[in-house]
């Protein structure tokens, strides 16, 4: 090594921060190619007694240099934190796994017990994950609390290797009586896609101790998001959830909204640029009303949300005492919508659906979780409750397949049993049944009474379900009424005045809450043109909604 290089290195090392158990070579821009180039660095490591943290980020490390540093670490059994991000700039990708294996082997040999490992901004790909695989499985990572692998290009393969390593680490640590309790996981910009996300979701479900999950910009669409949402439910201490710039669409957003209902400690949600869309935003608003008591930040920006849906979200967060920031910018209407709270105070299929061979039809499972503890237990066959008499089944089938006033009146006392045919977890069928019933409305007394009684029974059941399920139903109803653009092939109906008059009647009933009225009023006031064909009935409905909202304030 040339004398001027040695002098430069010595000068750089003299400026490192050494103290409190931390030895730092951060950001020195050192090009460390071989053993000779790291002699003084190695000496500092060897001589540092009680080394607990080592910062190597911002330098570039070759294979031989890594081996020399690794040898110095073999006796550092107190080492807990390795800040090793951005330390392979300019290196061949094939070199990186070898360097990582050397460093990992040294940590395992030393008996070190890491609590934090940061390898972010190292473009090592799947092979790089193989380079740390054994380390992650070893006792050296049984106490790991923070794992940071942001911008490493892991890809699907790397994600799968990482997931299996974490599961094995949890298995082995559990066998020793101290299960892995990973708290912070960061893996943004890694091209994990759906398969990588699914693999990691399995690991997250097993671990169950996560407090922060950051996975932005990973090319994950609704299939991977749904798997992650399910895993999040098994991590009750979750505080920060960042999936910015993935593709949720309705299915993924509904799954996340359902998961959030089970989490009480979430403080930050970042679903910005995730195409949550309006139906998803409404479902999230329901989650905000039901739970998330200490939420501080919510980001749904650039998610193709209409102004009306954004207002529903804004209304849902108004009573959150800890809320500091809501970002709803980049809405469909190009209307800026975000705030900081002062300390004192026509149908279309989704691109991702087409890519995955989806036919665009939404199943009930796409909208509400069938295992929801608040769901009614209903056993159906071909849409009809099993156990009903054949005669009753025939009457109900006949009415639902081709509704008429005559058939409704013939049902007699069985009319209110139509409410048993609607399942709160199947909002599409529920909205369809309601619109069929209310389409029969007229002012003839017997018919009017029959229609209103039947509609009341159906709506009472649907709106008395969980807030999440009732919001799913109302958003589907809004889509069918042409007041909200939906996903898939759900088609809107041609509204008639009677349907709106039945809704007006329902609004005056006790089962129709203020926040349900507020949701409908927000969309109707923003889309009055959609009710133009029923002008008088539309005006009556709008007036009733406004009065219901005002009466509760």
XYZ file of C-alpha atoms in Angstrom:
553
model
C 0.000 0.000 0.000
C 1.447 3.373 -1.024
C 2.536 5.710 1.755
C 0.117 8.446 0.678
C -2.782 5.949 0.784
C -1.748 4.924 4.294
C -1.621 8.548 5.343
C -5.053 9.192 3.891
C -6.491 6.164 5.683
C -4.858 7.153 8.964
C -6.326 10.629 8.664
C -9.765 9.215 7.948
C -9.612 6.795 10.853
C -8.601 9.552 13.223
C -11.976 11.175 12.550
C -14.070 8.139 13.360
C -16.394 8.291 16.322
C -15.289 5.818 18.943
C -17.240 5.558 22.174
C -20.306 4.098 23.868
C -19.388 0.730 22.428
C -19.611 1.994 18.841
C -16.793 2.057 16.313
C -17.683 4.012 13.209
C -16.089 4.222 9.778
C -19.304 5.587 8.329
C -19.205 7.544 5.087
C -15.441 7.734 4.729
C -15.536 6.618 1.100
C -12.715 4.146 1.630
C -11.868 1.716 -1.190
C -10.858 -1.378 0.722
C -9.639 -4.018 -1.703
C -7.316 -6.295 0.233
C -5.894 -7.114 3.662
C -3.241 -4.416 3.433
C -5.831 -1.731 2.779
C -7.626 -2.497 6.053
C -4.673 -2.989 8.372
C -5.362 0.066 10.504
C -9.110 -0.490 10.440
C -8.575 -4.065 11.610
C -6.211 -2.855 14.329
C -8.867 -0.463 15.619
C -11.411 -3.272 15.735
C -9.048 -5.640 17.526
C -8.054 -3.056 20.085
C -11.577 -1.870 20.835
C -12.675 -3.539 24.043
C -16.410 -3.927 24.540
C -17.301 -3.418 20.859
C -21.084 -3.390 20.570
C -21.707 -1.572 17.282
C -19.688 -1.450 14.054
C -20.414 1.033 11.275
C -18.928 0.246 7.870
C -21.533 1.941 5.650
C -20.456 4.264 2.886
C -17.237 2.434 2.036
C -16.552 -0.245 -0.580
C -15.345 -3.631 0.559
C -13.610 -6.332 -1.500
C -13.496 -10.040 -0.717
C -9.989 -10.052 0.787
C -10.664 -6.942 2.832
C -13.873 -8.527 4.157
C -11.940 -11.632 5.191
C -9.431 -9.542 7.103
C -12.169 -7.634 8.919
C -13.985 -10.898 9.617
C -10.879 -12.320 11.312
C -10.806 -9.290 13.600
C -14.452 -9.890 14.538
C -13.996 -13.503 15.600
C -13.306 -12.443 19.200
C -15.969 -9.725 19.447
C -18.646 -11.627 21.315
C -20.337 -8.470 22.613
C -21.143 -7.131 19.136
C -24.866 -6.432 18.788
C -25.386 -3.912 15.994
C -23.938 -4.118 12.473
C -24.528 -1.073 10.293
C -23.293 -2.407 6.974
C -25.381 -0.610 4.362
C -23.911 0.707 1.100
C -20.566 -1.037 1.422
C -20.181 -2.831 -1.922
C -20.359 0.025 -4.429
C -18.429 -0.844 -7.586
C -17.956 -4.486 -6.629
C -18.830 -7.410 -8.855
C -22.109 -8.970 -7.835
C -20.333 -12.323 -7.571
C -17.967 -10.932 -4.927
C -20.640 -9.812 -2.495
C -21.975 -13.202 -1.290
C -18.423 -14.381 -0.531
C -17.694 -11.225 1.469
C -20.966 -11.566 3.374
C -20.290 -15.227 4.194
C -16.917 -14.298 5.651
C -18.417 -11.616 7.875
C -21.323 -13.826 8.877
C -19.083 -16.759 9.748
C -17.009 -14.498 11.986
C -20.094 -13.349 13.874
C -21.217 -16.938 14.365
C -17.759 -18.005 15.539
C -17.529 -15.143 17.999
C -20.800 -16.031 19.706
C -22.134 -12.525 19.087
C -25.850 -11.992 19.567
C -27.075 -9.370 17.106
C -30.017 -7.112 17.848
C -29.750 -5.027 14.653
C -28.494 -5.850 11.156
C -28.577 -3.238 8.401
C -27.509 -4.309 4.910
C -29.584 -1.786 2.969
C -28.473 -0.275 -0.345
C -26.325 -3.260 -1.260
C -27.451 -4.514 -4.667
C -26.624 -8.121 -3.947
C -29.712 -9.849 -5.371
C -30.838 -13.364 -4.422
C -27.236 -14.580 -4.175
C -26.549 -11.932 -1.557
C -29.416 -13.292 0.544
C -27.763 -16.707 0.287
C -24.630 -15.024 1.640
C -26.406 -14.168 4.908
C -28.722 -17.188 5.010
C -26.675 -19.191 7.520
C -26.134 -16.143 9.711
C -29.875 -15.470 9.843
C -30.576 -19.064 10.861
C -27.850 -19.148 13.508
C -27.967 -18.352 17.245
C -26.267 -15.049 16.382
C -29.659 -13.832 15.122
C -31.929 -15.384 17.756
C -32.147 -11.998 19.493
C -32.459 -9.939 16.311
C -34.869 -7.030 16.743
C -34.272 -4.969 13.587
C -33.543 -6.279 10.093
C -33.017 -3.705 7.346
C -32.630 -4.856 3.759
C -33.895 -1.862 1.825
C -32.985 -1.565 -1.859
C -31.032 -4.812 -2.155
C -32.603 -6.224 -5.323
C -33.535 -9.467 -3.590
C -36.252 -10.358 -6.071
C -38.723 -13.193 -5.631
C -35.981 -15.770 -5.065
C -34.258 -13.703 -2.422
C -37.553 -13.056 -0.682
C -38.234 -16.784 -0.460
C -34.756 -17.554 0.892
C -35.082 -14.767 3.454
C -38.504 -15.980 4.569
C -37.318 -19.554 5.079
C -34.276 -18.331 7.017
C -36.443 -16.267 9.359
C -38.850 -19.158 9.911
C -35.926 -21.454 10.722
C -34.436 -18.858 13.065
C -37.760 -18.653 14.885
C -38.007 -22.435 15.065
C -34.530 -22.882 16.506
C -34.771 -19.963 18.915
C -38.136 -21.260 20.139
C -36.569 -24.637 20.780
C -34.096 -22.841 23.054
C -36.943 -21.185 24.959
C -36.465 -17.658 23.593
C -38.359 -17.231 20.306
C -37.148 -14.677 17.776
C -38.920 -11.372 18.449
C -38.194 -9.331 15.362
C -39.696 -5.857 15.733
C -38.587 -3.876 12.673
C -38.516 -5.249 9.137
C -37.498 -3.013 6.225
C -37.318 -4.323 2.665
C -38.433 -1.617 0.249
C -37.430 -1.551 -3.426
C -36.618 -5.245 -3.706
C -38.896 -6.471 -6.532
C -40.423 -9.054 -4.210
C -43.696 -9.198 -6.169
C -46.515 -11.507 -5.113
C -44.507 -14.691 -4.584
C -41.886 -12.995 -2.441
C -44.599 -11.198 -0.478
C -46.485 -14.439 0.145
C -43.332 -16.156 1.386
C -42.533 -13.329 3.778
C -46.149 -13.231 4.945
C -45.725 -16.799 6.182
C -42.651 -15.746 8.132
C -44.402 -12.701 9.600
C -47.305 -14.845 10.737
C -44.950 -17.243 12.492
C -42.905 -14.482 14.136
C -45.873 -12.452 15.425
C -43.804 -9.744 17.146
C -43.467 -7.111 14.420
C -43.931 -3.451 15.305
C -42.818 -1.863 12.026
C -43.111 -3.247 8.500
C -41.762 -1.212 5.590
C -42.134 -2.779 2.129
C -42.672 0.072 -0.356
C -42.066 -0.233 -4.108
C -42.018 -4.006 -4.433
C -44.373 -4.646 -7.350
C -46.900 -6.381 -5.101
C -50.526 -6.480 -6.248
C -53.697 -7.543 -4.480
C -52.797 -11.254 -4.220
C -49.609 -10.528 -2.295
C -51.263 -7.740 -0.329
C -54.012 -10.091 0.837
C -51.403 -12.548 2.142
C -49.566 -9.769 3.960
C -52.827 -8.452 5.420
C -53.591 -11.863 6.873
C -50.109 -12.004 8.414
C -50.442 -8.539 9.947
C -53.388 -9.744 12.021
C -50.967 -12.045 13.861
C -48.723 -9.145 14.914
C -50.778 -7.315 17.562
C -48.013 -4.862 18.501
C -47.774 -3.435 14.989
C -47.269 0.344 15.050
C -46.071 1.297 11.558
C -47.307 -0.150 8.279
C -45.702 1.166 5.088
C -46.635 -0.410 1.744
C -46.304 2.750 -0.327
C -46.271 2.363 -4.120
C -47.580 -1.179 -4.450
C -50.905 -2.030 -6.143
C -53.724 -2.808 -3.704
C -56.868 -2.183 -5.782
C -60.144 -3.028 -4.060
C -59.390 -6.590 -3.028
C -56.095 -5.803 -1.378
C -57.454 -2.706 0.347
C -60.459 -4.555 1.746
C -58.149 -7.236 3.120
C -55.942 -4.612 4.764
C -58.979 -2.789 6.141
C -60.215 -6.045 7.630
C -56.813 -6.727 9.197
C -56.592 -3.247 10.694
C -59.791 -3.901 12.636
C -57.808 -6.347 14.774
C -54.857 -4.044 15.486
C -55.040 -1.564 18.371
C -51.528 -0.117 18.380
C -51.106 1.144 14.816
C -49.886 4.749 14.694
C -48.734 5.180 11.073
C -50.351 3.842 7.894
C -48.751 4.589 4.530
C -50.780 3.238 1.624
C -49.891 6.146 -0.649
C -49.731 5.475 -4.403
C -51.302 2.049 -3.862
C -54.487 2.394 -5.968
C -56.713 1.851 -2.944
C -59.522 3.483 -4.940
C -62.825 4.709 -3.589
C -64.403 1.451 -2.430
C -61.190 0.576 -0.625
C -61.026 4.035 0.948
C -64.580 3.612 2.266
C -63.637 0.260 3.794
C -60.618 1.871 5.447
C -62.898 4.614 6.767
C -64.985 1.891 8.409
C -61.835 0.537 10.039
C -61.023 4.013 11.297
C -64.447 4.259 12.911
C -64.220 0.820 14.507
C -60.668 0.898 15.807
C -57.155 2.314 15.416
C -57.552 4.454 18.565
C -54.016 5.907 18.582
C -53.514 6.466 14.853
C -51.292 9.490 14.157
C -50.632 9.428 10.406
C -52.613 8.210 7.406
C -51.409 8.400 3.810
C -53.808 7.423 1.013
C -52.426 9.875 -1.532
C -52.524 9.246 -5.283
C -54.780 6.236 -4.887
C -57.474 7.123 -7.454
C -59.874 8.163 -4.709
C -62.783 10.431 -5.549
C -63.381 13.601 -3.574
C -66.490 12.104 -1.969
C -64.596 9.007 -0.777
C -61.819 11.241 0.551
C -64.400 13.196 2.534
C -65.727 9.961 4.048
C -62.193 9.133 5.193
C -61.676 12.650 6.531
C -64.922 12.449 8.504
C -63.839 9.114 9.975
C -60.563 10.521 11.354
C -61.986 13.714 12.825
C -62.513 12.160 16.234
C -59.073 10.542 16.432
C -57.405 12.376 19.346
C -53.837 11.553 18.303
C -54.185 12.243 14.575
C -51.459 14.552 13.288
C -51.311 14.063 9.536
C -53.730 12.912 6.828
C -52.599 12.852 3.199
C -55.323 12.436 0.582
C -53.658 14.381 -2.191
C -53.785 13.315 -5.828
C -57.459 12.400 -5.898
C -59.341 11.626 -9.107
C -60.783 15.130 -9.042
C -57.271 16.633 -8.859
C -58.396 18.396 -5.719
C -55.644 18.817 -3.111
C -56.718 17.187 0.105
C -54.312 16.837 2.978
C -53.791 18.370 6.340
C -51.391 18.559 9.216
C -52.917 18.794 12.634
C -51.075 21.179 14.944
C -49.642 19.701 18.115
C -52.127 21.679 20.168
C -54.980 20.898 18.706
C -67.728 3.368 -15.946
C -66.779 0.089 -14.568
C -63.481 -1.386 -15.676
C -61.316 -4.410 -15.062
C -58.027 -3.887 -13.273
C -54.763 -4.266 -15.139
C -53.494 -6.556 -12.408
C -56.657 -8.667 -12.655
C -56.044 -9.221 -16.356
C -52.404 -10.116 -15.720
C -53.480 -12.783 -13.266
C -56.209 -14.234 -15.464
C -59.035 -12.875 -13.333
C -62.401 -12.656 -15.020
C -63.332 -9.454 -13.264
C -66.202 -10.954 -11.290
C -65.982 -10.235 -7.573
C -66.665 -13.101 -5.203
C -68.065 -12.540 -1.755
C -64.662 -13.433 -0.334
C -63.165 -10.478 -2.198
C -65.110 -8.066 -0.068
C -65.497 -9.233 3.501
C -63.688 -11.896 5.464
C -65.945 -14.904 5.806
C -64.450 -15.866 9.160
C -65.354 -12.529 10.743
C -66.443 -13.247 14.275
C -69.367 -10.855 13.868
C -70.832 -12.587 10.795
C -74.127 -14.453 11.091
C -73.666 -18.155 10.593
C -75.724 -18.894 7.507
C -75.623 -22.154 5.568
C -76.723 -21.680 1.974
C -77.064 -23.741 -1.147
C -77.531 -21.922 -4.455
C -78.216 -18.735 -2.522
C -81.090 -20.196 -0.472
C -80.911 -21.108 3.209
C -80.706 -24.843 3.694
C -83.353 -26.195 5.991
C -86.203 -24.108 4.601
C -89.217 -26.101 3.460
C -89.360 -26.868 -0.290
C -92.493 -24.751 -0.648
C -90.872 -21.779 1.076
C -87.706 -22.213 -0.957
C -89.716 -22.241 -4.168
C -91.540 -19.024 -3.281
C -88.314 -17.239 -2.388
C -86.504 -18.484 -5.502
C -89.424 -17.406 -7.658
C -89.509 -13.935 -6.134
C -85.748 -13.292 -6.273
C -85.426 -14.577 -9.849
C -88.282 -12.438 -11.122
C -89.634 -10.048 -8.473
C -93.167 -8.741 -8.746
C -95.695 -7.096 -6.461
C -97.948 -10.134 -6.747
C -95.196 -12.523 -5.624
C -94.194 -10.240 -2.778
C -97.750 -10.062 -1.460
C -98.130 -13.831 -1.800
C -95.172 -14.297 0.517
C -97.300 -12.880 3.330
C -95.518 -13.256 6.676
C -92.578 -14.833 4.863
C -91.655 -11.393 3.518
C -89.541 -10.503 6.517
C -87.762 -13.853 6.122
C -86.228 -12.434 2.974
C -83.797 -10.704 5.315
C -82.394 -14.155 6.112
C -81.354 -14.446 2.489
C -78.941 -11.526 2.742
C -75.505 -12.112 4.206
C -73.570 -9.050 5.454
C -70.378 -10.655 4.146
C -71.814 -10.733 0.599
C -72.538 -7.062 -0.186
C -73.175 -7.643 -3.891
C -76.030 -10.054 -3.313
C -77.361 -7.920 -0.459
C -77.484 -4.771 -2.601
C -79.086 -6.703 -5.448
C -81.829 -8.095 -3.176
C -82.546 -4.680 -1.682
C -82.838 -2.997 -5.071
C -85.141 -5.736 -6.331
C -87.441 -5.287 -3.340
C -87.504 -1.488 -3.475
C -88.098 -1.468 -7.241
C -91.648 -2.682 -6.480
C -92.560 0.384 -4.416
C -95.753 2.274 -5.241
C -98.267 4.321 -3.299
C -100.978 1.637 -3.194
C -101.274 1.098 0.602
C -100.897 -2.685 0.734
C -97.953 -2.694 -1.663
C -96.282 0.265 0.030
C -96.522 -1.406 3.431
C -95.227 -4.734 2.129
C -92.246 -3.173 0.359
C -91.255 -0.922 3.267
C -91.563 -3.689 5.849
C -89.438 -6.020 3.754
C -86.836 -3.355 2.977
C -86.684 -2.405 6.662
C -85.986 -6.000 7.673
C -83.198 -6.330 5.098
C -81.575 -2.972 5.853
C -81.798 -3.430 9.603
C -79.821 -6.655 9.326
C -77.212 -5.193 6.979
C -76.675 -1.915 8.813
C -76.606 -3.587 12.226
C -73.596 -5.675 11.212
C -70.063 -4.453 11.862
C -69.149 -1.003 10.582
C -66.803 -2.655 8.099
C -69.515 -4.885 6.652
C -72.127 -2.137 6.572
C -69.701 0.168 4.744
C -68.908 -2.611 2.244
C -72.628 -2.978 1.589
C -73.217 0.770 1.241
C -70.282 1.214 -1.129
C -71.615 -1.630 -3.302
C -75.052 -0.037 -3.219
C -73.523 3.270 -4.300
C -71.821 1.522 -7.225
C -75.077 -0.066 -8.359
C -76.846 3.273 -8.037
C -74.246 4.895 -10.272
C -72.943 7.171 -7.520
C -69.538 5.495 -7.233
C -67.252 3.974 -9.828
C -66.530 0.367 -8.958
C -64.090 -2.321 -10.039
C -64.895 -5.514 -11.895
C -68.063 -6.079 -13.896
C -70.655 -4.989 -11.355
C -73.223 -3.067 -13.358
C -75.320 -0.179 -12.158
C -79.117 -0.332 -12.270
C -81.519 2.120 -13.842
C -82.858 3.893 -10.785
C -86.549 4.518 -10.323
C -88.152 6.916 -7.814
C -89.500 4.129 -5.605
C -86.038 2.913 -4.713
C -85.031 6.354 -3.498
C -88.279 6.788 -1.574
C -87.623 3.520 0.250
C -84.189 4.795 1.198
C -85.737 8.048 2.382
C -88.080 6.045 4.621
C -85.155 3.977 5.953
C -83.156 7.063 6.899
C -85.833 7.994 9.464
C -85.519 4.599 11.195
C -83.381 3.976 14.257
C -81.249 1.322 12.565
C -79.960 3.916 10.075
C -77.124 5.601 11.939
C -75.746 9.099 11.451
C -72.468 7.893 9.995
C -74.327 5.727 7.458
C -76.404 8.771 6.530
C -73.273 10.882 6.307
C -71.652 8.429 3.905
C -74.656 8.433 1.554
C -75.125 12.190 1.831
C -71.497 12.815 0.867
C -71.820 10.849 -2.370
C -75.283 12.075 -3.303
C -74.320 15.706 -2.755
C -71.257 15.209 -4.988
C -73.113 13.252 -7.691
C -76.573 14.806 -7.858
C -76.662 14.373 -11.654
C -76.902 10.599 -11.187
C -80.339 11.058 -9.582
C -81.611 13.537 -12.164
C -84.056 10.997 -13.617
C -85.713 10.746 -10.189
C -85.550 14.447 -9.388
C -88.401 14.723 -6.856
C -87.518 11.482 -5.044
C -83.837 12.423 -5.193
C -84.528 15.763 -3.575
C -86.546 14.106 -0.819
C -83.729 11.627 -0.186
C -81.105 14.388 -0.087
C -83.205 16.426 2.301
C -83.754 13.476 4.643
C -80.040 12.690 4.666
C -79.080 16.280 5.395
C -81.596 16.464 8.240
C -80.351 13.167 9.714
C -76.760 14.420 9.627
C -77.635 17.797 11.159
C -79.853 16.327 13.862
C -76.942 14.330 15.208
C -74.509 17.243 15.451
